[in-house]
Coordinates of C-alpha atoms in Angstrom, one line a residue:
Chain W
M1 CA -88.2 -39.0 42.9
S2 CA -88.6 -36.2 40.4
G3 CA -89.3 -32.8 41.0
H4 CA -93.0 -33.0 40.3
E5 CA -95.5 -31.9 42.8
R6 CA -97.1 -35.2 44.3
N7 CA -100.4 -36.0 45.6
D8 CA -100.1 -36.9 49.3
T9 CA -101.5 -40.3 48.7
F10 CA -98.6 -40.9 46.3
L11 CA -95.7 -42.9 47.7
Q12 CA -92.5 -43.9 46.6
L13 CA -91.9 -47.6 45.7
P14 CA -89.9 -50.3 47.6
T15 CA -86.2 -49.6 46.8
E16 CA -85.5 -52.7 44.9
V17 CA -88.3 -52.2 42.4
H18 CA -87.5 -48.6 42.3
C19 CA -84.1 -49.1 41.3
A20 CA -84.9 -51.8 38.9
A21 CA -87.4 -49.9 37.1
G22 CA -86.1 -46.4 37.3
D23 CA -86.9 -43.2 39.2
Q24 CA -89.7 -42.0 37.3
T25 CA -91.4 -45.2 36.2
V26 CA -93.2 -46.8 38.8
G27 CA -95.4 -45.0 41.5
V28 CA -97.4 -46.5 44.3
G29 CA -100.7 -45.0 45.1
L30 CA -103.4 -45.2 48.0
D31 CA -106.9 -44.9 47.2
L32 CA -106.4 -43.1 43.9
N33 CA -109.7 -42.8 41.8
A34 CA -109.9 -43.4 38.1
V35 CA -109.1 -39.9 37.3
A36 CA -106.2 -39.4 39.8
I37 CA -104.6 -42.6 38.4
L38 CA -104.9 -41.1 34.7
D39 CA -103.5 -37.9 36.0
Q40 CA -100.4 -39.6 37.6
A41 CA -99.5 -41.0 34.0
L42 CA -100.5 -38.0 31.9
Q43 CA -99.2 -35.1 34.0
F44 CA -96.5 -36.6 36.0
G45 CA -95.3 -39.1 33.5
V46 CA -95.5 -42.1 35.8
E47 CA -95.6 -45.2 33.6
H48 CA -96.9 -47.8 36.2
V49 CA -99.6 -46.4 38.9
V50 CA -99.8 -49.5 41.2
Q51 CA -102.3 -49.2 44.2
R52 CA -101.1 -50.6 47.6
S53 CA -104.9 -51.8 48.3
S54 CA -105.2 -53.4 44.8
M55 CA -106.0 -57.2 44.8
A56 CA -102.6 -58.2 43.4
F57 CA -100.3 -55.5 44.6
D58 CA -97.0 -57.6 44.6
Q59 CA -97.8 -59.1 41.2
E60 CA -98.6 -55.8 39.7
L61 CA -95.1 -54.4 40.8
V62 CA -93.5 -57.4 39.3
T63 CA -95.4 -56.9 36.0
A64 CA -94.2 -53.4 36.0
R65 CA -90.8 -54.4 36.1
R66 CA -91.4 -57.0 33.4
M67 CA -93.0 -54.4 31.1
Q68 CA -89.9 -52.4 31.5
D69 CA -87.1 -54.9 31.7
Q70 CA -88.6 -57.9 29.7
V71 CA -90.3 -56.0 26.7
E72 CA -90.1 -59.1 24.2
N73 CA -91.2 -61.6 26.9
F74 CA -94.1 -59.3 27.8
F75 CA -95.1 -59.3 24.2
R76 CA -94.8 -62.9 23.8
N77 CA -96.2 -64.1 27.1
P78 CA -98.5 -61.3 28.3
L79 CA -100.9 -63.6 30.3
A80 CA -97.8 -65.1 32.3
S81 CA -96.3 -61.8 32.7
I82 CA -99.4 -60.5 34.3
L83 CA -100.6 -63.4 36.4
S84 CA -97.5 -65.4 37.3
L85 CA -95.0 -64.6 40.0
E86 CA -92.6 -67.2 38.2
N87 CA -90.8 -66.4 35.3
P88 CA -93.1 -66.1 32.4
T89 CA -92.3 -68.8 30.1
P90 CA -94.2 -70.1 27.0
S91 CA -95.3 -73.3 28.7
E92 CA -96.7 -71.0 31.8
E93 CA -98.3 -68.9 29.0
K94 CA -100.1 -71.9 27.7
T95 CA -101.2 -73.2 31.1
L96 CA -103.0 -69.9 31.8
T97 CA -104.5 -69.5 28.2
R98 CA -108.2 -70.4 28.2
F99 CA -109.0 -68.7 24.9
F100 CA -106.7 -67.8 21.9
M101 CA -107.6 -66.4 18.2
E102 CA -105.2 -65.1 15.6
F103 CA -106.9 -62.6 13.3
T104 CA -105.8 -61.1 10.1
S105 CA -108.8 -59.2 9.2
A106 CA -111.4 -56.6 10.7
Y107 CA -114.0 -58.8 9.4
Q108 CA -113.3 -61.5 12.2
R109 CA -114.9 -59.5 14.9
D110 CA -118.2 -61.5 15.0
E111 CA -116.1 -64.7 14.8
L112 CA -114.1 -63.7 17.7
I113 CA -117.1 -62.8 19.9
A114 CA -118.9 -65.9 19.1
Q115 CA -116.0 -68.0 19.9
L116 CA -115.2 -66.1 22.9
R117 CA -118.8 -66.5 24.3
A118 CA -119.0 -70.2 23.7
Q119 CA -115.5 -70.8 25.2
M120 CA -115.9 -68.8 28.3
D121 CA -119.6 -69.4 28.9
G122 CA -119.8 -71.4 32.4
Q123 CA -116.0 -70.9 33.0
I124 CA -116.9 -67.2 34.4
N125 CA -120.0 -65.7 35.7
K126 CA -122.4 -64.1 33.3
D127 CA -121.9 -60.5 34.4
L128 CA -118.0 -60.7 34.2
L129 CA -118.5 -62.5 30.8
S130 CA -120.2 -59.2 29.6
D131 CA -117.1 -57.4 30.3
V132 CA -114.8 -59.8 28.9
L133 CA -116.7 -59.7 25.6
L134 CA -116.7 -55.9 25.7
I135 CA -113.1 -55.4 26.3
A136 CA -112.1 -58.2 23.7
D137 CA -114.4 -56.4 21.2
E138 CA -113.2 -52.9 21.8
L139 CA -109.4 -54.0 21.9
F140 CA -109.9 -56.0 18.7
S141 CA -111.6 -53.1 16.8
N142 CA -108.8 -50.8 18.0
A143 CA -106.2 -53.1 16.5
A144 CA -108.0 -54.2 13.5
H145 CA -109.7 -51.0 12.3
H146 CA -107.1 -48.5 13.0
A147 CA -104.1 -50.6 11.7
P148 CA -102.1 -48.5 9.4
L149 CA -102.4 -49.8 6.0
N150 CA -100.3 -48.7 3.2
I151 CA -103.1 -47.6 0.8
G152 CA -102.4 -43.7 0.9
P153 CA -104.7 -41.1 2.2
I154 CA -108.4 -42.0 2.1
S155 CA -111.7 -40.8 4.0
E156 CA -112.6 -42.7 7.1
M157 CA -115.6 -44.2 5.5
R158 CA -113.6 -45.7 2.7
R159 CA -111.2 -46.9 5.1
K160 CA -113.8 -48.6 7.1
V161 CA -115.1 -50.2 4.0
H162 CA -111.8 -51.2 3.0
M163 CA -111.3 -52.8 6.4
L164 CA -114.5 -54.5 6.2
K165 CA -114.1 -56.0 3.0
G166 CA -111.2 -58.1 4.4
A167 CA -108.0 -56.1 4.0
R168 CA -105.4 -58.3 5.2
L169 CA -103.7 -57.4 8.4
K170 CA -100.5 -58.4 9.8
P171 CA -101.6 -61.2 12.2
G172 CA -102.8 -60.1 15.6
Q173 CA -103.8 -62.0 18.7
V174 CA -106.7 -62.1 21.3
K175 CA -106.2 -64.1 24.3
V176 CA -107.9 -64.7 27.6
G177 CA -106.2 -66.1 30.6
V178 CA -107.2 -67.2 34.1
D179 CA -105.6 -68.0 37.2
H180 CA -107.3 -68.7 40.6
E181 CA -108.2 -65.2 41.3
R182 CA -108.1 -62.9 37.9
V183 CA -109.0 -63.0 34.3
V184 CA -106.9 -61.2 31.9
I185 CA -107.7 -60.4 28.2
S186 CA -104.8 -59.4 25.9
C187 CA -104.7 -58.0 22.3
L188 CA -101.7 -57.8 20.2
D189 CA -101.2 -56.1 16.8
Q190 CA -97.9 -56.2 15.0
Y191 CA -98.1 -52.4 14.0
G192 CA -97.1 -50.3 17.1
S193 CA -98.8 -47.4 15.8
L194 CA -100.8 -46.6 18.9
D195 CA -100.0 -43.3 20.8
A196 CA -100.3 -44.5 24.5
R197 CA -100.6 -41.1 26.0
E198 CA -103.2 -40.0 23.5
Y199 CA -105.2 -43.1 24.2
L200 CA -105.3 -42.4 27.9
K201 CA -105.8 -38.7 27.2
Q202 CA -109.0 -39.4 25.3
V203 CA -110.2 -41.4 28.4
R204 CA -109.4 -38.7 30.7
E205 CA -111.2 -35.9 28.6
L206 CA -114.3 -38.2 28.2
I207 CA -114.5 -38.6 32.1
S208 CA -113.9 -34.9 32.8
S209 CA -116.7 -34.0 30.3
G210 CA -119.0 -36.3 32.4
M211 CA -119.6 -38.4 29.2
H212 CA -121.5 -35.6 27.6
V213 CA -120.3 -36.8 24.4
T214 CA -121.7 -37.2 20.7
L215 CA -121.3 -40.8 20.1
T216 CA -119.1 -40.4 16.9
S217 CA -116.5 -42.9 15.6
G218 CA -113.2 -42.0 17.2
S219 CA -114.5 -40.1 20.2
G220 CA -112.8 -42.7 22.6
V221 CA -116.0 -44.2 24.1
G222 CA -114.8 -47.6 23.6
N223 CA -111.3 -46.9 25.2
Y224 CA -113.3 -45.3 28.1
M225 CA -115.7 -48.5 28.4
V226 CA -112.5 -50.6 28.5
Y227 CA -110.6 -48.5 31.1
M228 CA -113.7 -48.3 33.4
A229 CA -114.4 -52.1 33.2
S230 CA -110.8 -53.0 33.9
V231 CA -109.3 -53.3 37.4
S232 CA -105.8 -53.0 35.8
L233 CA -105.0 -51.8 32.3
Y234 CA -101.6 -52.4 30.5
V235 CA -100.8 -50.4 27.5
A236 CA -97.6 -51.4 25.9
V237 CA -96.2 -50.1 22.5
V238 CA -93.0 -50.9 20.8
N239 CA -93.0 -48.2 18.0
G240 CA -93.5 -49.5 14.7
Q241 CA -93.4 -53.2 15.9
G242 CA -96.4 -53.9 18.3
T243 CA -99.0 -52.8 20.6
M244 CA -100.1 -54.9 23.2
I245 CA -103.1 -53.9 25.5
C246 CA -104.3 -56.0 28.3
A247 CA -107.0 -55.7 31.0
A248 CA -107.3 -57.6 34.1
M249 CA -110.4 -58.4 36.5
P250 CA -111.1 -60.3 39.5
L251 CA -112.7 -63.7 38.9
K252 CA -114.8 -63.6 42.1
G253 CA -117.1 -60.8 43.3
G254 CA -120.1 -58.7 41.9
R255 CA -120.0 -55.7 39.7
I256 CA -120.2 -53.4 42.7
K257 CA -117.2 -54.8 44.2
R258 CA -115.5 -54.8 41.1
S259 CA -116.1 -51.2 40.3
Q260 CA -114.9 -50.3 43.9
M261 CA -111.7 -52.1 43.7
A262 CA -108.4 -50.0 43.4
K263 CA -107.2 -49.6 39.8
N264 CA -103.8 -50.1 38.6
L265 CA -102.5 -48.5 35.1
H266 CA -99.4 -49.5 33.3
I267 CA -98.0 -47.7 30.2
M268 CA -94.8 -48.5 28.3
Q269 CA -93.9 -46.8 24.9
R270 CA -90.5 -47.1 23.4
D271 CA -88.4 -47.7 20.4
H272 CA -86.8 -51.2 20.8
P273 CA -83.4 -51.9 18.9
T274 CA -84.3 -55.5 18.1
T275 CA -87.3 -57.2 16.6
I276 CA -89.6 -58.3 19.6
L277 CA -92.1 -60.3 17.5
G278 CA -90.1 -62.6 15.3
D279 CA -90.1 -66.3 15.5
E280 CA -89.8 -67.9 18.8
P281 CA -86.0 -68.2 19.7
Chain K
M1 CA -117.3 -68.2 4.8
S2 CA -120.7 -67.8 6.5
R3 CA -120.5 -64.9 9.0
V4 CA -121.4 -65.6 12.7
K5 CA -123.5 -62.7 13.8
S6 CA -122.7 -61.3 17.4
A7 CA -126.2 -59.7 17.4
N8 CA -129.7 -61.0 16.7
V9 CA -132.9 -58.9 16.0
R10 CA -136.2 -60.0 15.3
N11 CA -139.7 -58.3 15.4
Q12 CA -143.4 -58.8 15.4
V13 CA -146.2 -56.4 14.8
I14 CA -149.5 -56.8 16.9
D15 CA -152.3 -54.1 16.3
R16 CA -150.4 -50.9 16.1
Q17 CA -147.5 -51.7 18.1
T18 CA -144.2 -53.1 16.7
K19 CA -142.2 -55.2 19.2
I20 CA -138.6 -55.6 18.5
F21 CA -136.5 -58.3 20.4
V22 CA -132.7 -57.7 20.5
E23 CA -130.5 -60.4 21.5
H24 CA -126.8 -61.1 22.4
A25 CA -125.6 -57.5 21.7
L26 CA -126.7 -54.2 20.2
P27 CA -126.4 -54.6 16.4
E28 CA -124.0 -52.4 14.3
S29 CA -126.5 -51.8 11.4
P30 CA -130.0 -50.3 11.9
V31 CA -132.1 -52.2 14.5
L32 CA -135.1 -52.4 12.0
S33 CA -135.9 -50.4 8.8
L34 CA -137.7 -47.3 9.6
S35 CA -140.1 -47.9 6.8
A36 CA -141.0 -51.1 8.6
L37 CA -142.6 -48.9 11.5
T38 CA -145.3 -47.3 9.0
G39 CA -148.5 -47.6 10.8
S40 CA -147.1 -48.3 14.2
E41 CA -148.0 -46.1 16.9
S42 CA -145.5 -47.4 19.4
V43 CA -142.5 -49.5 19.3
V44 CA -141.3 -51.6 22.2
I45 CA -137.6 -52.9 22.2
E46 CA -137.0 -55.8 24.5
F47 CA -133.4 -56.4 25.4
K48 CA -133.8 -59.4 27.9
N49 CA -131.1 -61.6 26.3
V50 CA -128.6 -59.0 25.6
D51 CA -125.4 -60.0 27.2
Y52 CA -123.0 -57.2 26.3
V53 CA -122.7 -54.0 24.5
N54 CA -119.8 -52.4 22.5
S55 CA -119.3 -48.8 21.6
T56 CA -120.0 -49.4 17.8
G57 CA -123.3 -50.9 18.7
L58 CA -124.1 -48.1 21.1
R59 CA -123.3 -45.5 18.3
S60 CA -125.3 -47.4 15.8
F61 CA -128.3 -47.6 18.2
S62 CA -128.1 -44.1 19.2
K63 CA -128.2 -42.9 15.6
W64 CA -131.2 -44.9 14.9
L65 CA -133.0 -43.9 17.7
K66 CA -132.4 -40.3 16.7
E67 CA -133.6 -41.2 13.0
L68 CA -136.7 -42.8 14.6
E69 CA -137.6 -39.9 16.6
A70 CA -137.3 -37.5 13.8
T71 CA -139.1 -39.7 11.3
Y72 CA -142.0 -40.5 13.8
P73 CA -142.1 -37.6 16.1
D74 CA -145.3 -39.1 17.8
M75 CA -144.1 -42.7 18.3
I76 CA -144.0 -43.8 21.6
I77 CA -140.6 -45.7 22.2
S78 CA -140.3 -48.0 25.0
F79 CA -137.5 -50.3 26.4
E80 CA -138.4 -53.4 28.2
A81 CA -136.5 -55.8 30.3
V82 CA -133.3 -53.9 30.1
P83 CA -130.5 -55.9 31.5
A84 CA -127.4 -54.6 33.6
A85 CA -125.3 -55.2 30.5
I86 CA -126.9 -52.2 28.7
A87 CA -128.4 -50.3 31.8
R88 CA -125.0 -49.3 33.0
H89 CA -124.0 -47.7 29.6
L90 CA -127.3 -45.9 29.5
L91 CA -126.7 -44.5 32.9
I92 CA -123.3 -43.2 31.7
L93 CA -124.2 -41.9 28.2
K94 CA -126.7 -39.2 29.2
D95 CA -127.1 -37.9 25.6
F96 CA -128.0 -41.3 24.5
L97 CA -131.8 -41.6 25.0
P98 CA -134.7 -39.8 23.2
K99 CA -136.7 -37.4 25.0
K100 CA -139.9 -39.3 24.8
L101 CA -138.6 -42.7 25.6
E102 CA -139.9 -44.7 28.4
V103 CA -138.0 -47.5 30.3
S104 CA -140.9 -49.8 31.2
S105 CA -138.8 -52.7 33.1
M106 CA -135.5 -53.4 33.9
L107 CA -133.6 -56.6 35.2
V108 CA -131.8 -56.4 38.6
P109 CA -128.8 -58.7 38.9
Y110 CA -128.3 -60.5 42.2
Y111 CA -124.9 -61.7 43.4
C112 CA -124.3 -64.5 46.0
N113 CA -120.9 -63.8 48.0
A114 CA -121.1 -67.1 49.4
C115 CA -120.7 -69.1 46.2
D116 CA -120.2 -66.7 43.5
N117 CA -123.5 -67.7 41.9
E118 CA -125.5 -64.8 40.2
D119 CA -129.1 -64.3 39.1
H120 CA -130.5 -62.0 36.4
S121 CA -134.2 -63.0 36.7
T122 CA -135.7 -60.3 38.9
V123 CA -137.7 -58.0 36.8
I124 CA -138.8 -54.5 38.2
N125 CA -141.2 -52.4 36.4
A126 CA -141.8 -48.7 36.4
Q127 CA -145.4 -48.9 37.8
K128 CA -144.1 -50.8 40.8
L129 CA -141.3 -48.5 41.3
R130 CA -143.4 -45.5 41.2
A131 CA -145.5 -46.7 44.1
M132 CA -142.6 -47.0 46.5
P133 CA -141.2 -44.1 48.6
R134 CA -137.5 -45.2 47.7
Y135 CA -136.2 -47.1 44.8
A136 CA -134.7 -49.7 47.1
D137 CA -138.1 -50.5 48.4
A138 CA -139.0 -51.8 45.0
L139 CA -136.5 -54.7 45.2
P140 CA -137.8 -58.0 46.6
E141 CA -136.9 -58.4 50.2
T142 CA -134.7 -61.6 49.8
V143 CA -133.5 -63.5 46.8
I144 CA -132.2 -66.9 47.8
C145 CA -129.3 -68.5 46.1
K146 CA -130.6 -71.3 43.9
V147 CA -127.1 -73.0 44.4
C148 CA -126.4 -72.7 48.0
G149 CA -129.3 -71.4 49.9
A150 CA -127.6 -68.2 51.2
K151 CA -129.2 -64.7 50.7
M152 CA -128.1 -62.9 47.6
E153 CA -127.4 -59.1 47.3
A154 CA -128.5 -56.8 44.8
D155 CA -125.4 -56.2 42.5
V156 CA -126.5 -52.5 41.7
I157 CA -127.1 -49.3 43.7
P158 CA -130.7 -49.0 43.5
E159 CA -131.1 -45.3 43.8
K160 CA -128.8 -45.0 40.6
Y161 CA -129.8 -48.1 38.8
L162 CA -133.5 -47.9 38.9
S163 CA -133.6 -44.1 38.0
L164 CA -133.7 -45.2 34.7
L165 CA -137.2 -46.5 35.2
D166 CA -138.5 -43.4 36.8
E167 CA -140.2 -41.2 34.0
R168 CA -139.8 -38.2 36.4
S169 CA -135.9 -38.4 36.4
K170 CA -134.2 -36.3 34.1
W171 CA -134.5 -38.4 31.1

């Protein structure tokens, strides 16, 4: 392991995964709270914080490895990469997908929410649906409203107006997938402009401020809401090519149980030598 | 292309009270034009059918409440039938609510561990809560699952969740 000082509850991974993913990449925690998990990522550079008591521990380790070793596949088949122990294939992805929408404009937010609500209503319970809608909305907004457009320096307000007037984006995707125990929401954009560490840093700062925030645009409240609602959060960025953020939650159990579950956090940001989002091979 | 709205708002005025019904989500535009409240002494906002909230809706609603408070300093503002989808954000965002706001009733979610059913129909009002020594005592003794008949559990921590209803709390 690295020379960083570690929390007592932070353990080294099983050898096979440890070797496959690299020394500093994956860490296994026990009873780390939402803040301690972020600290492992932000202070110690651990890219995958997986908790031994989490609901899909083995699968989380497999997903960590996939995010490191099969970047292209993770971007193409995020639901299967997160939910399936088998090799994540397009057909497995299709089997797991309960909702899919491609977007090319920030204007499609209401359409996304209306369709998602109609599609998932009755498939999952109402309280969970509330979180699924929240997460899909926030991930979509992040992807669509913050897309780096080639329109020169303009104010935030003008930019917002420009986006809402229907500025055309490179196609992004929102998907929702379900297996027998988890639901996953994924959102892809084809820009890869997110700074994953800054994203998490904002969440960390909001938690430490006790949420005494002014509700201003860009304060990160939406990111905080996504992090707190998720049991597992996956943030993957291939610089200049794409950003994929996914959130997983258990299908069963009420809100109290969900909020008490051990969280997992995965971040991956890198350059990639080849095109990851071109046409399917 | 017609735009599908994620939020729906309607209102009615009875005597000097304006009642606003918010459905689906918090709107990302002002809930109601402030000029429409001229002549009203109180405004009641009912959230019963709100099923989710996003950060933009929270931001917009917060701004509208602040403007409402500044424009009509004597206006009595009341939230009614606050569901868990909103309540949990109100509990976290401490700077969100106006000082004079009263939360008059909340919906308490119940969950059935036996069959995964849920129930959002239990309403607890502030008057009932204040008559009880502990917040938890305001909850019904039992809520039976309509699907399997098992006893359901309140899916909130009463002392935290119901504090929104208590006018003596720090709100």
